[in-house]
C-alpha cells in the first residue's frame, strides 16, 4: 500500500491469488470501497457471471481465516494485514454444478481439484482414481503410448496421499478412456462424480464433542455434518436446524425434527472449538450457508445475533443474492429470450403489409401499444364502487368535467397538525405567563409534559378558543370557568413569586432510575439460580446441568471463579 502525493486521496494495493497459486492479480481500492467492489472487479476481469457463489478469503495476524464481508469497508476489516493478500475461492458450492456457466463452471472445477489435492474432497481409493484419471485426461489429453511413458502421472499433483498404487490405477483408467473426446466432457464428468460425494463443498473445521473426541464439522448446501476419520458420522439438514449459536468456544445447534413415530422432538448439540475466534468463524460460515441455500430472497434476511451472556456477542446480516433469487432471475431471462425469439419469428413471417381497410390483428395491437402511456393507464377509481376513489372524502380528490382533479398534497399527518396547534397555544401561553410554560414544554418530553397531554386530550376546546380570537390557559388545561374564578393552587402557582416558581418545578422521570435496579436484580437472580443448579445434586436438574450451555458455563467461568474465590479466602482444602 502507498499514499499519493495528495494526502486526501489514498489508494491501497492488494494481491489476489486465484485458484492456481501461481496466478495472481494486482488490484487497487480506496478507503471508502466495500468488499463488494473488489469482488465485482475480479469477476468482471475473469468474466464470471455467477459472482454470488464466490468470495474473498484472508488470514489475520493470529492465523485465523475470514471471509471478506461484502457490506463493510475493505480496509477496516484488513487494517492489520501487511501486505494485503486475498484468495479468490468458491464460497457456496451449488447442489447442481451444471447451473454455472462459462468461466464460473471452470472455476468450480479448479476449486474441486484443489480440494482433492489438499484432502478436503475426501473419498475412497476407487473414486480418487476415477477423479484423477479425468484430471489427467483434461490436462494431458488422450493417452499416447509414445508420449506417456512410465510414471507420467507422478508429475501431476492429484491427491493429498498420492501413492504409487493410486497412480497405477489412474494410468489404467486413463488408457481405457475413449480417444477423441472433448476436454469439456472430462470436466463435466468430474463435476458429476464430485457432487455425489459426502465431502462435496466441505471445508472441515476441527472440533471436539462432549466426550473430548476429535471430530470435524463440514457445512454445505444440504446442512451441517460431522466427520470422524474421514467418514460422516452425523448429518443435520437445514430444515431440521432451528437455531445456530455459540457461547465462548462452544458451537451450539438447536435441532427440531420428527422421529420414526412422527412425534416432534427437540435436541441440542454442542461442539468445542480450539479458540473463540474459530468458533465465531464457524458460526458465521454456518449462518451464511444456511441463509444462502434456504432464504427465498435477501430482503427477508433479518439481523442475526450470536454469542451468549458470558461471551462477546456479534451481529450478522446477510448481503447479496440467495440461490433462489439467482435461479428465478435465470428462468425469467430464458422466458424473455423465448418470447423475443417468437415475436421476431412472427414479424418475419408477416411479409404482406396491412392496408387501412383491412388491418391485421397483430398490427392493430402494435398500434395500440404505441400510444402514449397515459391513454392506456387505468383511471384512479378503477375497481371502486360508484366511481369513488381510494381515500375520497370530499377533500383533495374530485371530478371536474368528467376528468380527475387532484389537489396538491400536503405531507402533514393529523399528529403533526395537533403538534402545530399545541405549539401555537403554548407560544400564546408563554406571552401571557412570561414565557414560563413554553420553557417547561421544551424541558419535558411529550409524554411527561402536562401541557402537551392536555393539548391532545382536548383538541375541541383548543379549536373553540382559537375561533373566539383568544386563547385561555384554563381552557388549555381543561378547567371550567367556575374553577378558574376560584383561587385554585394552580392560580397561586402561576401568580406566585418567580423564585418560588423555580423551586416548585415538575419532577422529571429518569429511565435509569427504574432500569438499573431491574438489571441488577435480574443479574443477581440469574447468577443465584445458576449457582443453585450447579451446586445442587438433585436429579430434577440433571438434564439441565448436562446441557452444552451449562457445561460451557461451568468449566469455563464458574469453576475457575470458584477456585479463585476460595483461594483468596483461604478456604481451599
PDB file of C-alpha atoms in Angstrom, residues 38-244:
ATOM      1  CA  UNK A  38     -13.322  -5.867  -5.060  1.00  0.00           C
ATOM      2  CA  UNK A  39     -15.371  -8.997  -5.797  1.00  0.00           C
ATOM      3  CA  UNK A  40     -17.228  -7.396  -8.693  1.00  0.00           C
ATOM      4  CA  UNK A  41     -13.971  -6.085 -10.139  1.00  0.00           C
ATOM      5  CA  UNK A  42     -12.366  -9.545 -10.046  1.00  0.00           C
ATOM      6  CA  UNK A  43     -15.416 -11.290 -11.509  1.00  0.00           C
ATOM      7  CA  UNK A  44     -15.507  -8.682 -14.269  1.00  0.00           C
ATOM      8  CA  UNK A  45     -11.842  -9.270 -15.079  1.00  0.00           C
ATOM      9  CA  UNK A  46     -12.334 -13.061 -15.112  1.00  0.00           C
ATOM     10  CA  UNK A  47     -15.689 -12.826 -16.957  1.00  0.00           C
ATOM     11  CA  UNK A  48     -17.630 -14.651 -14.232  1.00  0.00           C
ATOM     12  CA  UNK A  49     -21.392 -14.089 -14.377  1.00  0.00           C
ATOM     13  CA  UNK A  50     -22.436 -16.022 -11.258  1.00  0.00           C
ATOM     14  CA  UNK A  51     -20.362 -13.954  -8.844  1.00  0.00           C
ATOM     15  CA  UNK A  52     -22.636 -14.713  -5.860  1.00  0.00           C
ATOM     16  CA  UNK A  53     -21.103 -18.190  -5.486  1.00  0.00           C
ATOM     17  CA  UNK A  54     -17.599 -16.771  -4.940  1.00  0.00           C
ATOM     18  CA  UNK A  55     -15.890 -14.929  -2.107  1.00  0.00           C
ATOM     19  CA  UNK A  56     -12.577 -13.500  -0.938  1.00  0.00           C
ATOM     20  CA  UNK A  57     -10.769 -15.049   1.996  1.00  0.00           C
ATOM     21  CA  UNK A  58      -7.885 -13.727   4.066  1.00  0.00           C
ATOM     22  CA  UNK A  59      -5.874 -14.765   7.142  1.00  0.00           C
ATOM     23  CA  UNK A  60      -5.390 -12.376  10.063  1.00  0.00           C
ATOM     24  CA  UNK A  61      -2.345 -11.952  12.275  1.00  0.00           C
ATOM     25  CA  UNK A  62      -3.480 -14.775  14.597  1.00  0.00           C
ATOM     26  CA  UNK A  63      -3.640 -17.244  11.653  1.00  0.00           C
ATOM     27  CA  UNK A  64      -7.451 -17.242  11.697  1.00  0.00           C
ATOM     28  CA  UNK A  65      -9.215 -17.353   8.343  1.00  0.00           C
ATOM     29  CA  UNK A  66     -12.049 -14.956   7.485  1.00  0.00           C
ATOM     30  CA  UNK A  67     -14.357 -14.280   4.582  1.00  0.00           C
ATOM     31  CA  UNK A  68     -14.315 -10.670   3.423  1.00  0.00           C
ATOM     32  CA  UNK A  69     -17.625  -9.021   4.345  1.00  0.00           C
ATOM     33  CA  UNK A  70     -19.105  -7.538   1.168  1.00  0.00           C
ATOM     34  CA  UNK A  71     -21.122  -4.877   3.001  1.00  0.00           C
ATOM     35  CA  UNK A  72     -18.237  -3.410   5.044  1.00  0.00           C
ATOM     36  CA  UNK A  73     -15.178  -1.357   4.234  1.00  0.00           C
ATOM     37  CA  UNK A  74     -12.234  -3.388   2.981  1.00  0.00           C
ATOM     38  CA  UNK A  75      -9.527  -1.514   4.838  1.00  0.00           C
ATOM     39  CA  UNK A  76     -11.423  -1.591   8.152  1.00  0.00           C
ATOM     40  CA  UNK A  77     -11.582  -5.382   8.002  1.00  0.00           C
ATOM     41  CA  UNK A  78      -7.939  -5.848   6.983  1.00  0.00           C
ATOM     42  CA  UNK A  79      -6.180  -2.899   8.604  1.00  0.00           C
ATOM     43  CA  UNK A  80      -3.780  -5.251  10.441  1.00  0.00           C
ATOM     44  CA  UNK A  81      -2.686  -7.078   7.277  1.00  0.00           C
ATOM     45  CA  UNK A  82       0.628  -6.175   5.679  1.00  0.00           C
ATOM     46  CA  UNK A  83       0.794  -6.943   2.820  1.00  0.00           C
ATOM     47  CA  UNK A  84      -2.856  -7.112   1.782  1.00  0.00           C
ATOM     48  CA  UNK A  85      -3.333 -10.624   0.422  1.00  0.00           C
ATOM     49  CA  UNK A  86      -6.672 -12.200  -0.550  1.00  0.00           C
ATOM     50  CA  UNK A  87      -7.632 -15.530  -2.083  1.00  0.00           C
ATOM     51  CA  UNK A  88     -10.494 -15.902  -4.559  1.00  0.00           C
ATOM     52  CA  UNK A  89     -12.391 -19.075  -3.654  1.00  0.00           C
ATOM     53  CA  UNK A  90     -15.749 -20.753  -4.236  1.00  0.00           C
ATOM     54  CA  UNK A  91     -17.783 -19.868  -1.170  1.00  0.00           C
ATOM     55  CA  UNK A  92     -21.108 -21.579  -1.936  1.00  0.00           C
ATOM     56  CA  UNK A  93     -20.948 -24.910  -3.779  1.00  0.00           C
ATOM     57  CA  UNK A  94     -24.204 -25.345  -5.752  1.00  0.00           C
ATOM     58  CA  UNK A  95     -26.086 -28.614  -5.391  1.00  0.00           C
ATOM     59  CA  UNK A  96     -26.100 -28.861  -9.191  1.00  0.00           C
ATOM     60  CA  UNK A  97     -22.738 -27.631 -10.533  1.00  0.00           C
ATOM     61  CA  UNK A  98     -24.139 -27.526 -14.074  1.00  0.00           C
ATOM     62  CA  UNK A  99     -26.168 -24.459 -13.130  1.00  0.00           C
ATOM     63  CA  UNK A 100     -22.961 -22.479 -13.511  1.00  0.00           C
ATOM     64  CA  UNK A 101     -21.949 -21.452 -16.986  1.00  0.00           C
ATOM     65  CA  UNK A 102     -18.783 -20.347 -18.726  1.00  0.00           C
ATOM     66  CA  UNK A 103     -15.832 -19.412 -16.566  1.00  0.00           C
ATOM     67  CA  UNK A 104     -17.829 -19.886 -13.355  1.00  0.00           C
ATOM     68  CA  UNK A 105     -18.068 -23.636 -14.041  1.00  0.00           C
ATOM     69  CA  UNK A 106     -14.348 -23.764 -14.886  1.00  0.00           C
ATOM     70  CA  UNK A 107     -13.551 -22.022 -11.589  1.00  0.00           C
ATOM     71  CA  UNK A 108     -15.693 -24.546  -9.692  1.00  0.00           C
ATOM     72  CA  UNK A 109     -13.827 -27.377 -11.430  1.00  0.00           C
ATOM     73  CA  UNK A 110     -10.478 -25.854 -10.411  1.00  0.00           C
ATOM     74  CA  UNK A 111     -11.730 -25.417  -6.824  1.00  0.00           C
ATOM     75  CA  UNK A 112     -12.731 -29.087  -6.617  1.00  0.00           C
ATOM     76  CA  UNK A 113      -9.335 -30.129  -7.998  1.00  0.00           C
ATOM     77  CA  UNK A 114      -7.754 -28.038  -5.273  1.00  0.00           C
ATOM     78  CA  UNK A 115      -9.996 -29.642  -2.633  1.00  0.00           C
ATOM     79  CA  UNK A 116      -8.952 -33.108  -3.829  1.00  0.00           C
ATOM     80  CA  UNK A 117      -5.286 -32.095  -3.774  1.00  0.00           C
ATOM     81  CA  UNK A 118      -5.495 -30.720  -0.223  1.00  0.00           C
ATOM     82  CA  UNK A 119      -7.607 -33.570   1.190  1.00  0.00           C
ATOM     83  CA  UNK A 120     -10.872 -31.665   1.669  1.00  0.00           C
ATOM     84  CA  UNK A 121     -12.654 -33.698  -1.022  1.00  0.00           C
ATOM     85  CA  UNK A 122     -12.182 -36.945   0.896  1.00  0.00           C
ATOM     86  CA  UNK A 123     -13.202 -40.095  -0.996  1.00  0.00           C
ATOM     87  CA  UNK A 124     -12.388 -43.759  -1.426  1.00  0.00           C
ATOM     88  CA  UNK A 125      -9.460 -45.091  -3.441  1.00  0.00           C
ATOM     89  CA  UNK A 126     -11.603 -46.008  -6.444  1.00  0.00           C
ATOM     90  CA  UNK A 127     -13.289 -42.597  -6.512  1.00  0.00           C
ATOM     91  CA  UNK A 128      -9.911 -40.858  -6.183  1.00  0.00           C
ATOM     92  CA  UNK A 129      -8.577 -42.890  -9.119  1.00  0.00           C
ATOM     93  CA  UNK A 130     -11.591 -42.015 -11.278  1.00  0.00           C
ATOM     94  CA  UNK A 131     -11.272 -38.327 -10.470  1.00  0.00           C
ATOM     95  CA  UNK A 132      -7.519 -38.411 -11.044  1.00  0.00           C
ATOM     96  CA  UNK A 133      -7.948 -40.042 -14.472  1.00  0.00           C
ATOM     97  CA  UNK A 134     -10.344 -37.295 -15.510  1.00  0.00           C
ATOM     98  CA  UNK A 135      -7.874 -34.629 -14.397  1.00  0.00           C
ATOM     99  CA  UNK A 136      -5.113 -36.313 -16.428  1.00  0.00           C
ATOM    100  CA  UNK A 137      -7.457 -36.525 -19.427  1.00  0.00           C
ATOM    101  CA  UNK A 138      -8.283 -32.813 -19.125  1.00  0.00           C
ATOM    102  CA  UNK A 139      -4.645 -31.716 -18.731  1.00  0.00           C
ATOM    103  CA  UNK A 140      -2.759 -34.171 -20.980  1.00  0.00           C
ATOM    104  CA  UNK A 141      -5.419 -35.243 -23.452  1.00  0.00           C
ATOM    105  CA  UNK A 142      -5.830 -38.743 -24.864  1.00  0.00           C
ATOM    106  CA  UNK A 143      -3.432 -41.491 -23.921  1.00  0.00           C
ATOM    107  CA  UNK A 144      -0.484 -41.850 -26.310  1.00  0.00           C
ATOM    108  CA  UNK A 145       1.977 -44.717 -25.936  1.00  0.00           C
ATOM    109  CA  UNK A 146       4.800 -42.746 -27.491  1.00  0.00           C
ATOM    110  CA  UNK A 147       4.358 -39.715 -25.241  1.00  0.00           C
ATOM    111  CA  UNK A 148       3.005 -41.102 -21.982  1.00  0.00           C
ATOM    112  CA  UNK A 149       5.806 -43.388 -20.873  1.00  0.00           C
ATOM    113  CA  UNK A 150       6.487 -44.728 -17.391  1.00  0.00           C
ATOM    114  CA  UNK A 151       5.009 -42.939 -14.400  1.00  0.00           C
ATOM    115  CA  UNK A 152       3.918 -39.823 -16.252  1.00  0.00           C
ATOM    116  CA  UNK A 153       1.150 -39.259 -13.719  1.00  0.00           C
ATOM    117  CA  UNK A 154       3.610 -38.625 -10.882  1.00  0.00           C
ATOM    118  CA  UNK A 155       4.478 -35.244 -12.408  1.00  0.00           C
ATOM    119  CA  UNK A 156       0.922 -34.034 -11.646  1.00  0.00           C
ATOM    120  CA  UNK A 157      -0.175 -33.371  -8.068  1.00  0.00           C
ATOM    121  CA  UNK A 158      -3.595 -35.003  -7.877  1.00  0.00           C
ATOM    122  CA  UNK A 159      -4.359 -36.085  -4.307  1.00  0.00           C
ATOM    123  CA  UNK A 160      -3.122 -35.484  -0.778  1.00  0.00           C
ATOM    124  CA  UNK A 161      -1.905 -39.088  -0.382  1.00  0.00           C
ATOM    125  CA  UNK A 162      -0.743 -39.863  -3.894  1.00  0.00           C
ATOM    126  CA  UNK A 163       0.755 -43.340  -3.644  1.00  0.00           C
ATOM    127  CA  UNK A 164       2.206 -45.477  -6.418  1.00  0.00           C
ATOM    128  CA  UNK A 165      -0.784 -47.803  -6.272  1.00  0.00           C
ATOM    129  CA  UNK A 166      -3.136 -44.852  -6.821  1.00  0.00           C
ATOM    130  CA  UNK A 167      -1.041 -43.649  -9.767  1.00  0.00           C
ATOM    131  CA  UNK A 168      -1.212 -47.109 -11.375  1.00  0.00           C
ATOM    132  CA  UNK A 169      -4.986 -47.118 -11.049  1.00  0.00           C
ATOM    133  CA  UNK A 170      -5.143 -43.662 -12.642  1.00  0.00           C
ATOM    134  CA  UNK A 171      -2.966 -44.776 -15.569  1.00  0.00           C
ATOM    135  CA  UNK A 172      -5.174 -47.841 -16.160  1.00  0.00           C
ATOM    136  CA  UNK A 173      -8.318 -45.707 -16.257  1.00  0.00           C
ATOM    137  CA  UNK A 174      -6.629 -43.154 -18.494  1.00  0.00           C
ATOM    138  CA  UNK A 175      -5.753 -45.861 -21.022  1.00  0.00           C
ATOM    139  CA  UNK A 176      -9.388 -47.026 -21.121  1.00  0.00           C
ATOM    140  CA  UNK A 177     -10.680 -43.552 -21.961  1.00  0.00           C
ATOM    141  CA  UNK A 178     -12.242 -43.269 -25.403  1.00  0.00           C
ATOM    142  CA  UNK A 179      -9.976 -41.129 -27.605  1.00  0.00           C
ATOM    143  CA  UNK A 180     -11.165 -38.028 -29.366  1.00  0.00           C
ATOM    144  CA  UNK A 181     -13.397 -36.731 -26.571  1.00  0.00           C
ATOM    145  CA  UNK A 182     -13.716 -33.048 -25.915  1.00  0.00           C
ATOM    146  CA  UNK A 183     -11.873 -31.820 -22.836  1.00  0.00           C
ATOM    147  CA  UNK A 184     -15.081 -30.194 -21.511  1.00  0.00           C
ATOM    148  CA  UNK A 185     -16.687 -33.652 -21.313  1.00  0.00           C
ATOM    149  CA  UNK A 186     -13.978 -34.825 -18.900  1.00  0.00           C
ATOM    150  CA  UNK A 187     -14.536 -31.720 -16.789  1.00  0.00           C
ATOM    151  CA  UNK A 188     -18.314 -32.281 -16.682  1.00  0.00           C
ATOM    152  CA  UNK A 189     -17.835 -35.940 -15.750  1.00  0.00           C
ATOM    153  CA  UNK A 190     -15.516 -34.854 -12.933  1.00  0.00           C
ATOM    154  CA  UNK A 191     -18.185 -32.464 -11.613  1.00  0.00           C
ATOM    155  CA  UNK A 192     -20.825 -35.205 -11.798  1.00  0.00           C
ATOM    156  CA  UNK A 193     -18.747 -37.568  -9.638  1.00  0.00           C
ATOM    157  CA  UNK A 194     -17.651 -34.899  -7.165  1.00  0.00           C
ATOM    158  CA  UNK A 195     -21.139 -33.593  -6.394  1.00  0.00           C
ATOM    159  CA  UNK A 196     -22.217 -37.093  -5.265  1.00  0.00           C
ATOM    160  CA  UNK A 197     -19.556 -37.299  -2.548  1.00  0.00           C
ATOM    161  CA  UNK A 198     -20.349 -36.642   1.115  1.00  0.00           C
ATOM    162  CA  UNK A 199     -17.469 -34.173   1.349  1.00  0.00           C
ATOM    163  CA  UNK A 200     -18.579 -32.079  -1.650  1.00  0.00           C
ATOM    164  CA  UNK A 201     -18.327 -28.401  -0.728  1.00  0.00           C
ATOM    165  CA  UNK A 202     -16.957 -29.203   2.733  1.00  0.00           C
ATOM    166  CA  UNK A 203     -14.379 -27.036   4.492  1.00  0.00           C
ATOM    167  CA  UNK A 204     -13.550 -29.050   7.648  1.00  0.00           C
ATOM    168  CA  UNK A 205     -13.496 -27.235  11.000  1.00  0.00           C
ATOM    169  CA  UNK A 206     -11.720 -29.129  13.827  1.00  0.00           C
ATOM    170  CA  UNK A 207     -13.895 -29.531  16.959  1.00  0.00           C
ATOM    171  CA  UNK A 208     -14.360 -31.852  19.941  1.00  0.00           C
ATOM    172  CA  UNK A 209     -17.583 -33.420  21.146  1.00  0.00           C
ATOM    173  CA  UNK A 210     -18.756 -33.702  24.767  1.00  0.00           C
ATOM    174  CA  UNK A 211     -16.513 -36.762  25.269  1.00  0.00           C
ATOM    175  CA  UNK A 212     -13.424 -34.913  24.022  1.00  0.00           C
ATOM    176  CA  UNK A 213     -13.156 -36.940  20.804  1.00  0.00           C
ATOM    177  CA  UNK A 214     -11.656 -35.197  17.777  1.00  0.00           C
ATOM    178  CA  UNK A 215     -14.159 -34.519  15.003  1.00  0.00           C
ATOM    179  CA  UNK A 216     -14.580 -32.216  12.016  1.00  0.00           C
ATOM    180  CA  UNK A 217     -17.622 -30.131  11.139  1.00  0.00           C
ATOM    181  CA  UNK A 218     -18.445 -29.558   7.495  1.00  0.00           C
ATOM    182  CA  UNK A 219     -21.114 -27.242   6.056  1.00  0.00           C
ATOM    183  CA  UNK A 220     -22.523 -27.353   2.535  1.00  0.00           C
ATOM    184  CA  UNK A 221     -25.799 -26.914   0.626  1.00  0.00           C
ATOM    185  CA  UNK A 222     -27.546 -29.814   2.394  1.00  0.00           C
ATOM    186  CA  UNK A 223     -26.766 -28.933   6.027  1.00  0.00           C
ATOM    187  CA  UNK A 224     -24.200 -29.494   8.780  1.00  0.00           C
ATOM    188  CA  UNK A 225     -22.247 -32.756   9.012  1.00  0.00           C
ATOM    189  CA  UNK A 226     -19.716 -34.208  11.434  1.00  0.00           C
ATOM    190  CA  UNK A 227     -16.847 -36.407  10.258  1.00  0.00           C
ATOM    191  CA  UNK A 228     -14.733 -38.907  12.166  1.00  0.00           C
ATOM    192  CA  UNK A 229     -11.632 -40.269  10.376  1.00  0.00           C
ATOM    193  CA  UNK A 230     -12.974 -39.069   7.040  1.00  0.00           C
ATOM    194  CA  UNK A 231     -16.421 -40.668   7.355  1.00  0.00           C
ATOM    195  CA  UNK A 232     -19.614 -38.816   8.047  1.00  0.00           C
ATOM    196  CA  UNK A 233     -20.977 -39.698  11.472  1.00  0.00           C
ATOM    197  CA  UNK A 234     -23.883 -37.230  11.760  1.00  0.00           C
ATOM    198  CA  UNK A 235     -25.835 -35.091   9.324  1.00  0.00           C
ATOM    199  CA  UNK A 236     -28.297 -32.338  10.258  1.00  0.00           C
ATOM    200  CA  UNK A 237     -30.342 -30.988   7.373  1.00  0.00           C
ATOM    201  CA  UNK A 238     -31.229 -27.317   7.148  1.00  0.00           C
ATOM    202  CA  UNK A 239     -34.937 -27.987   7.712  1.00  0.00           C
ATOM    203  CA  UNK A 240     -34.058 -29.743  10.989  1.00  0.00           C
ATOM    204  CA  UNK A 241     -31.906 -26.916  12.359  1.00  0.00           C
ATOM    205  CA  UNK A 242     -33.970 -24.460  14.345  1.00  0.00           C
ATOM    206  CA  UNK A 243     -31.212 -22.135  15.588  1.00  0.00           C
ATOM    207  CA  UNK A 244     -27.426 -21.800  15.466  1.00  0.00           C
TER     208      UNK A 244
END
